[in-house]
Amino acid sequence: MKAELIQVVREELTARGEARVVDDGARVPAPEPSAQSLVAQQESYQVIDAAARARRWTNEDRDALRRAFVEMAPNQRIEVMRRFSTSLNGKKIDLQTQGAPF
C-alpha cells in the first residue's frame, strides 16, 4: 500500500512539473525550464501587462496566452495564471472575451 501511494505521489508531481520524490524521501528539483518555455512565459507576462494597461482582456489576448501555454512547463503556467488572476481580481482587466478567458 505504501509503495502504491509513493508511486501515485511521484506520478502527480512529475505530471505537474514539480520536484520528484525519490525512494528515500529526498526531493529532487524539477529540471530547469528550456529557453523556449522561458520566452513563452515572458510573452505571456507581456500579454497580461498590455491587457492591464488597456484595461481589457480580448479574444486575441486569450488566443496569445493559449499559444504560449503550449511551450510552458506546468509550473510556469501556474505562475502566468497567478499573474492573470491577480490582474483580474484587482480589477485591472475587464473580461471582453466570448467564452472562456484563457
PDB file of N, CA, C and O in Angstrom, residues 8 24 35 53 63 95:
ATOM      1  N   VAL A   8       1.899   6.976  -6.771  1.00  0.00           N
ATOM      2  CA  VAL A   8       0.881   7.947  -7.158  1.00  0.00           C
ATOM      3  C   VAL A   8       1.396   9.369  -6.940  1.00  0.00           C
ATOM      4  O   VAL A   8       1.264  10.232  -7.809  1.00  0.00           O
ATOM      5  N   ASP A  24      14.046   7.461  -0.898  1.00  0.00           N
ATOM      6  CA  ASP A  24      14.442   7.775   0.475  1.00  0.00           C
ATOM      7  C   ASP A  24      13.742   9.025   1.012  1.00  0.00           C
ATOM      8  O   ASP A  24      14.035   9.471   2.111  1.00  0.00           O
ATOM      9  N   ALA A  35      14.845  27.333 -22.782  1.00  0.00           N
ATOM     10  CA  ALA A  35      14.854  28.721 -23.251  1.00  0.00           C
ATOM     11  C   ALA A  35      13.531  29.047 -23.932  1.00  0.00           C
ATOM     12  O   ALA A  35      12.977  30.143 -23.753  1.00  0.00           O
ATOM     13  N   ARG A  53      -2.800  47.430 -19.051  1.00  0.00           N
ATOM     14  CA  ARG A  53      -2.678  48.843 -19.454  1.00  0.00           C
ATOM     15  C   ARG A  53      -3.893  49.281 -20.272  1.00  0.00           C
ATOM     16  O   ARG A  53      -4.387  50.398 -20.119  1.00  0.00           O
ATOM     17  N   ASP A  63      -6.147  34.096 -27.047  1.00  0.00           N
ATOM     18  CA  ASP A  63      -5.516  33.215 -28.033  1.00  0.00           C
ATOM     19  C   ASP A  63      -3.990  33.253 -27.917  1.00  0.00           C
ATOM     20  O   ASP A  63      -3.328  32.216 -28.053  1.00  0.00           O
ATOM     21  N   LEU A  95     -12.915  41.582 -18.549  1.00  0.00           N
ATOM     22  CA  LEU A  95     -13.066  40.474 -19.488  1.00  0.00           C
ATOM     23  C   LEU A  95     -13.999  40.868 -20.621  1.00  0.00           C
ATOM     24  O   LEU A  95     -15.127  41.257 -20.379  1.00  0.00           O
TER      25      LEU A  95
END
